[in-house]
Amino acid sequence: MGFDMHVHTTASDGKLAPEEVVRLALDLGLEGLSITDHDTVNAINPALQIISQRRLRLELIPGIELNTEAGTNEVHILGYYLDHNNRSLLLKLQELKRARDERAYKIVARLEELGLPLDLERVKEHARGEVVGRPHIADAMIEKGYVSSREEAFEKYLDHGRPAYVSRYKFPPREAIELIKGCGGLAVLAHPGLIDDPALVAEVIAMGVDGLEVYYPQHSDVQTSYYLRLAEENGLLITGGSDFHGPNEGNKLGAVQIARSSITAMQKRLHSR
Ligand code: AMP
Ligand code: ZN
Ligand code: FE
Ligand code: FE
């Protein structure tokens, strides 16, 4: 068995708490995983603690997924092996959290204008006091009966170009890459197939990412071989993960796994810096 390098928890918009994710990973027989919550590292220490306290045979790689924007495109940058206790990292993440709170407020106001009132406090409860995202607004909409899934909430209201879309705090991919590298991590472009714009992918590679998330559930075979070649041509690391958000939220934990040899390649790249 291998490593799932893209996993969300309740620290961001995942449905399982860090200890539940650890338990599920063990039950599935994974060798290891990286917890990569959106704009937060709050799940890392609790997960590490459980693993060491209970002497579990599971390798946890500290990670993050930074949501950035380039023009009208969302660009997600994964960070691995970053120092998740780094002070300037934590300061920046605090700033991002505040910006997310403000954005949630604006989206709720927009929904109210559309005749779909929500209680902002309820949205925050769905976020469990952690990083708020559009999926939590979707959860509150489901509860009100406005939509029946997160998917539907995005398609009808929350996605770019939909009536309740509110642009995010300006955070360019270059800054995200610098932030991750600045605290000792490897920066990896997440799911390039979802960007699906060769020029933009080339731009992000030129910004200095260390790797590409080649293996991803929503990548077609053609995309996978294309990004595999692109990574090889540019001397980049090859990673992959499921983007797990919960048992009933799309991709299953471990749906994509990479081998130990890819983890070794990441560690080698870190040590050669
Ligand atoms: P936010 O972080 O608030 O910008 O919300 C973006 C996050 O919502 C993404 O990173 C995904 O985890 C999730 N997401 C994006 N599109 C969809 C969708 N169509 N259905 C469900 N979740 C989505
Ligand atoms: Zn998410
Ligand atoms: Fe993502
Ligand atoms: Fe993700």
Short mmCIF file of C-alpha atoms and ligand atoms in Angstrom, two decimals:
data_model
loop_
_atom_site.label_atom_id
_atom_site.label_comp_id
_atom_site.label_asym_id
_atom_site.label_seq_id
_atom_site.Cartn_x
_atom_site.Cartn_y
_atom_site.Cartn_z
CA MET A 1 0.00 0.00 0.00
CA GLY A 2 1.04 3.59 -0.45
CA PHE A 3 0.59 7.23 0.44
CA ASP A 4 -2.43 9.49 -0.12
CA MET A 5 -0.95 12.98 -0.37
CA HIS A 6 -4.12 15.08 -0.49
CA VAL A 7 -6.51 14.83 2.46
CA HIS A 8 -8.83 17.33 4.18
CA THR A 9 -10.13 17.29 7.76
CA THR A 10 -12.54 19.33 9.89
CA ALA A 11 -9.75 21.91 10.27
CA SER A 12 -10.90 23.07 6.82
CA ASP A 13 -13.83 21.69 4.85
CA GLY A 14 -13.41 17.96 5.47
CA LYS A 15 -16.08 16.02 7.38
CA LEU A 16 -13.77 13.88 9.54
CA ALA A 17 -11.71 15.09 12.49
CA PRO A 18 -7.93 14.51 12.36
CA GLU A 19 -8.17 11.43 14.63
CA GLU A 20 -10.94 9.97 12.45
CA VAL A 21 -8.86 10.43 9.32
CA VAL A 22 -5.90 8.73 11.02
CA ARG A 23 -8.12 5.82 12.07
CA LEU A 24 -9.60 5.43 8.56
CA ALA A 25 -6.14 5.55 6.96
CA LEU A 26 -5.02 2.73 9.27
CA ASP A 27 -8.15 0.68 8.58
CA LEU A 28 -7.47 1.02 4.86
CA GLY A 29 -3.90 -0.11 5.36
CA LEU A 30 -2.27 3.06 4.05
CA GLU A 31 1.46 3.44 4.67
CA GLY A 32 1.08 7.14 5.10
CA LEU A 33 -0.74 10.30 4.17
CA SER A 34 -0.43 14.03 4.07
CA ILE A 35 -3.11 16.17 5.66
CA THR A 36 -3.46 19.16 3.34
CA ASP A 37 -6.20 21.39 4.69
CA HIS A 38 -7.10 24.59 2.89
CA ASP A 39 -5.13 27.51 4.36
CA THR A 40 -4.57 25.86 7.74
CA VAL A 41 -2.20 23.49 9.52
CA ASN A 42 -4.41 23.12 12.60
CA ALA A 43 -4.95 19.38 12.08
CA ILE A 44 -1.25 18.49 11.90
CA ASN A 45 -0.29 18.56 15.59
CA PRO A 46 -3.41 16.71 16.79
CA ALA A 47 -2.84 14.00 14.14
CA LEU A 48 0.87 13.69 14.99
CA GLN A 49 0.00 13.44 18.70
CA ILE A 50 -2.46 10.58 18.21
CA ILE A 51 0.02 8.68 16.07
CA SER A 52 2.82 9.00 18.60
CA GLN A 53 0.67 8.47 21.73
CA ARG A 54 -0.86 5.30 20.37
CA ARG A 55 2.31 4.21 18.58
CA LEU A 56 0.44 3.83 15.32
CA ARG A 57 2.20 2.56 12.22
CA LEU A 58 1.31 5.44 9.94
CA GLU A 59 3.54 8.08 8.44
CA LEU A 60 2.04 11.57 8.54
CA ILE A 61 3.59 14.18 6.28
CA PRO A 62 2.75 17.74 7.37
CA GLY A 63 0.95 19.51 4.55
CA ILE A 64 -1.27 22.36 3.46
CA GLU A 65 -3.27 23.40 0.40
CA LEU A 66 -3.15 27.14 -0.22
CA ASN A 67 -6.03 28.46 -2.31
CA THR A 68 -4.75 31.21 -4.59
CA GLU A 69 -6.06 33.05 -7.60
CA ALA A 70 -4.46 33.96 -10.92
CA GLY A 71 -6.82 36.13 -12.92
CA THR A 72 -10.15 34.31 -12.84
CA ASN A 73 -8.50 30.93 -12.29
CA GLU A 74 -8.25 29.19 -8.97
CA VAL A 75 -4.76 27.82 -8.44
CA HIS A 76 -4.20 25.51 -5.48
CA ILE A 77 -0.67 25.09 -4.19
CA LEU A 78 0.13 22.12 -1.97
CA GLY A 79 2.93 22.34 0.58
CA TYR A 80 4.70 19.29 2.02
CA TYR A 81 7.18 18.90 4.87
CA LEU A 82 6.76 22.54 5.78
CA ASP A 83 7.51 23.63 9.34
CA HIS A 84 3.90 23.78 10.50
CA ASN A 85 4.87 25.65 13.67
CA ASN A 86 6.69 28.45 11.80
CA ARG A 87 5.59 31.83 13.17
CA SER A 88 5.43 33.79 9.95
CA LEU A 89 3.45 30.97 8.36
CA LEU A 90 0.95 31.05 11.24
CA LEU A 91 0.66 34.83 10.97
CA LYS A 92 -0.11 34.66 7.26
CA LEU A 93 -2.66 31.89 7.87
CA GLN A 94 -4.37 34.08 10.47
CA GLU A 95 -4.68 36.80 7.85
CA LEU A 96 -6.16 34.32 5.36
CA LYS A 97 -8.64 33.12 8.00
CA ARG A 98 -9.85 36.67 8.62
CA ALA A 99 -10.26 37.21 4.88
CA ARG A 100 -12.29 34.00 4.68
CA ASP A 101 -14.58 35.18 7.50
CA GLU A 102 -15.18 38.41 5.63
CA ARG A 103 -15.87 36.60 2.40
CA ALA A 104 -18.36 34.28 4.09
CA TYR A 105 -20.17 37.34 5.46
CA LYS A 106 -20.41 38.83 1.96
CA ILE A 107 -21.63 35.59 0.40
CA VAL A 108 -24.33 35.24 3.06
CA ALA A 109 -25.42 38.83 2.36
CA ARG A 110 -25.56 38.05 -1.36
CA LEU A 111 -27.66 34.93 -0.72
CA GLU A 112 -30.02 36.96 1.43
CA GLU A 113 -30.57 39.34 -1.52
CA LEU A 114 -31.33 36.30 -3.64
CA GLY A 115 -34.07 35.30 -1.19
CA LEU A 116 -32.01 32.55 0.47
CA PRO A 117 -31.38 33.79 3.99
CA LEU A 118 -28.85 31.96 6.13
CA ASP A 119 -27.66 32.41 9.67
CA LEU A 120 -23.97 33.32 9.54
CA GLU A 121 -23.52 31.78 12.98
CA ARG A 122 -24.84 28.49 11.64
CA VAL A 123 -22.29 28.64 8.78
CA LYS A 124 -19.57 29.13 11.40
CA GLU A 125 -20.89 26.14 13.34
CA HIS A 126 -20.54 24.03 10.22
CA ALA A 127 -16.94 25.26 10.05
CA ARG A 128 -16.51 24.30 13.74
CA GLY A 129 -14.74 27.56 14.50
CA GLU A 130 -11.98 26.72 12.05
CA VAL A 131 -11.30 27.94 8.53
CA VAL A 132 -14.60 28.84 6.79
CA GLY A 133 -15.07 27.92 3.15
CA ARG A 134 -17.83 27.93 0.60
CA PRO A 135 -18.50 24.25 1.36
CA HIS A 136 -19.67 25.29 4.85
CA ILE A 137 -22.05 27.82 3.32
CA ALA A 138 -23.24 24.96 1.11
CA ASP A 139 -23.80 22.84 4.24
CA ALA A 140 -25.99 25.57 5.76
CA MET A 141 -27.91 25.82 2.46
CA ILE A 142 -28.50 22.06 2.47
CA GLU A 143 -29.80 22.29 6.02
CA LYS A 144 -32.28 24.97 4.93
CA GLY A 145 -33.41 22.78 2.03
CA TYR A 146 -32.22 25.27 -0.63
CA VAL A 147 -30.03 22.64 -2.30
CA SER A 148 -29.40 18.95 -1.77
CA SER A 149 -25.61 18.76 -2.04
CA ARG A 150 -22.43 20.83 -1.86
CA GLU A 151 -22.06 20.14 -5.57
CA GLU A 152 -25.47 21.66 -6.35
CA ALA A 153 -24.78 24.70 -4.15
CA PHE A 154 -21.60 25.39 -6.14
CA GLU A 155 -23.24 24.85 -9.52
CA LYS A 156 -26.22 27.08 -8.79
CA TYR A 157 -24.82 29.78 -6.53
CA LEU A 158 -21.25 29.64 -5.24
CA ASP A 159 -18.98 28.91 -8.18
CA HIS A 160 -17.22 31.55 -10.20
CA GLY A 161 -19.80 33.21 -12.46
CA ARG A 162 -22.75 32.13 -10.29
CA PRO A 163 -24.97 34.72 -8.56
CA ALA A 164 -23.57 34.43 -5.02
CA TYR A 165 -19.92 34.31 -6.05
CA VAL A 166 -17.70 36.75 -4.18
CA SER A 167 -14.06 37.11 -5.20
CA ARG A 168 -11.46 36.09 -2.71
CA TYR A 169 -8.71 37.94 -0.92
CA LYS A 170 -5.86 38.57 -3.32
CA PHE A 171 -3.27 35.86 -2.82
CA PRO A 172 -1.23 35.07 -5.92
CA PRO A 173 0.34 31.63 -6.47
CA ARG A 174 3.84 33.12 -6.40
CA GLU A 175 3.35 34.26 -2.79
CA ALA A 176 2.00 30.87 -1.78
CA ILE A 177 5.03 29.12 -3.29
CA GLU A 178 7.40 31.52 -1.50
CA LEU A 179 5.55 31.08 1.79
CA ILE A 180 5.82 27.27 1.63
CA LYS A 181 9.46 27.27 0.59
CA GLY A 182 10.21 29.94 3.18
CA CYS A 183 9.25 27.52 5.93
CA GLY A 184 11.19 24.62 4.54
CA GLY A 185 8.49 22.94 2.47
CA LEU A 186 8.09 21.61 -1.04
CA ALA A 187 5.56 23.44 -3.21
CA VAL A 188 3.44 21.34 -5.55
CA LEU A 189 0.85 22.51 -8.06
CA ALA A 190 -2.41 20.75 -7.12
CA HIS A 191 -4.66 19.11 -9.71
CA PRO A 192 -3.27 20.88 -12.81
CA GLY A 193 -5.97 19.13 -14.83
CA LEU A 194 -8.62 21.28 -13.14
CA ILE A 195 -6.81 24.41 -14.37
CA ASP A 196 -6.57 22.84 -17.82
CA ASP A 197 -4.72 25.85 -19.25
CA PRO A 198 -1.22 24.98 -20.51
CA ALA A 199 -0.06 28.62 -20.43
CA LEU A 200 -1.09 29.13 -16.81
CA VAL A 201 0.39 25.78 -15.76
CA ALA A 202 3.66 26.79 -17.45
CA GLU A 203 3.57 30.12 -15.60
CA VAL A 204 3.17 28.40 -12.24
CA ILE A 205 6.00 25.99 -13.05
CA ALA A 206 8.18 29.01 -13.86
CA MET A 207 7.33 30.46 -10.43
CA GLY A 208 9.36 27.63 -8.94
CA VAL A 209 7.10 24.82 -7.83
CA ASP A 210 8.92 21.62 -6.87
CA GLY A 211 6.35 19.24 -8.23
CA LEU A 212 3.06 18.48 -9.95
CA GLU A 213 0.11 16.55 -8.56
CA VAL A 214 0.03 14.22 -11.56
CA TYR A 215 -2.23 11.57 -10.02
CA TYR A 216 -5.67 12.90 -9.14
CA PRO A 217 -9.09 11.22 -9.31
CA GLN A 218 -10.54 13.71 -11.80
CA HIS A 219 -7.57 13.53 -14.19
CA SER A 220 -8.27 11.59 -17.37
CA ASP A 221 -5.66 9.10 -18.61
CA VAL A 222 -4.64 11.60 -21.28
CA GLN A 223 -4.16 14.34 -18.66
CA THR A 224 -2.22 12.02 -16.38
CA SER A 225 0.28 11.06 -19.08
CA TYR A 226 0.51 14.69 -20.22
CA TYR A 227 1.35 16.01 -16.74
CA LEU A 228 3.66 13.07 -16.09
CA ARG A 229 5.71 14.04 -19.12
CA LEU A 230 5.57 17.73 -18.23
CA ALA A 231 6.92 16.93 -14.75
CA GLU A 232 9.71 14.79 -16.15
CA GLU A 233 10.69 17.39 -18.74
CA ASN A 234 10.92 20.06 -16.04
CA GLY A 235 12.69 17.97 -13.44
CA LEU A 236 9.70 18.14 -11.10
CA LEU A 237 8.48 15.79 -8.39
CA ILE A 238 5.48 13.63 -9.18
CA THR A 239 2.82 13.39 -6.47
CA GLY A 240 -0.78 12.32 -6.17
CA GLY A 241 -3.71 12.18 -3.80
CA SER A 242 -7.42 11.65 -3.47
CA ASP A 243 -8.57 15.12 -2.26
CA PHE A 244 -10.61 13.25 0.34
CA HIS A 245 -13.24 15.41 2.09
CA GLY A 246 -15.30 12.74 3.87
CA PRO A 247 -16.93 9.32 3.38
CA ASN A 248 -19.90 10.76 1.47
CA GLU A 249 -18.13 13.64 -0.24
CA GLY A 250 -16.81 12.38 -3.53
CA ASN A 251 -13.39 10.76 -3.71
CA LYS A 252 -12.62 8.02 -1.19
CA LEU A 253 -9.57 8.13 1.07
CA GLY A 254 -6.75 6.24 -0.66
CA ALA A 255 -8.48 6.49 -4.07
CA VAL A 256 -5.12 7.72 -5.32
CA GLN A 257 -1.88 6.52 -3.76
CA ILE A 258 1.75 7.03 -4.57
CA ALA A 259 4.60 4.69 -3.78
CA ARG A 260 7.28 5.01 -1.12
CA SER A 261 9.81 5.75 -3.89
CA SER A 262 8.01 9.05 -4.65
CA ILE A 263 8.18 10.01 -0.97
CA THR A 264 11.90 9.23 -1.00
CA ALA A 265 12.32 11.48 -4.05
CA MET A 266 10.62 14.32 -2.14
CA GLN A 267 12.92 13.88 0.84
CA LYS A 268 15.95 13.79 -1.44
CA ARG A 269 14.92 17.04 -3.07
CA LEU A 270 14.54 18.66 0.35
CA HIS A 271 17.97 17.50 1.45
CA SER A 272 19.67 18.65 -1.74
CA ARG A 273 18.59 22.28 -1.15
P1 AMP B 1 -13.27 28.19 -0.85
O1 AMP B 1 -12.11 27.59 -0.12
O2 AMP B 1 -14.23 28.85 0.03
O3 AMP B 1 -12.87 29.04 -2.03
O4 AMP B 1 -14.05 26.93 -1.49
C1 AMP B 1 -13.38 26.14 -2.45
C2 AMP B 1 -13.37 24.69 -2.04
O5 AMP B 1 -14.67 24.15 -2.19
C3 AMP B 1 -12.51 23.82 -2.96
O6 AMP B 1 -11.18 23.81 -2.55
C4 AMP B 1 -13.15 22.48 -2.83
O7 AMP B 1 -12.71 21.81 -1.66
C5 AMP B 1 -14.61 22.81 -2.65
N1 AMP B 1 -15.35 22.76 -3.93
C6 AMP B 1 -15.08 23.44 -5.07
N2 AMP B 1 -15.97 23.17 -6.03
C7 AMP B 1 -16.84 22.29 -5.50
C8 AMP B 1 -18.00 21.60 -5.99
N3 AMP B 1 -18.43 21.81 -7.24
N4 AMP B 1 -18.64 20.78 -5.14
C9 AMP B 1 -18.21 20.59 -3.89
N5 AMP B 1 -17.12 21.19 -3.36
C10 AMP B 1 -16.44 22.03 -4.15
ZN ZN B 2 -11.85 21.42 0.16
FE FE B 3 -7.82 21.91 -4.44
FE FE B 4 -8.09 19.73 -1.79
#
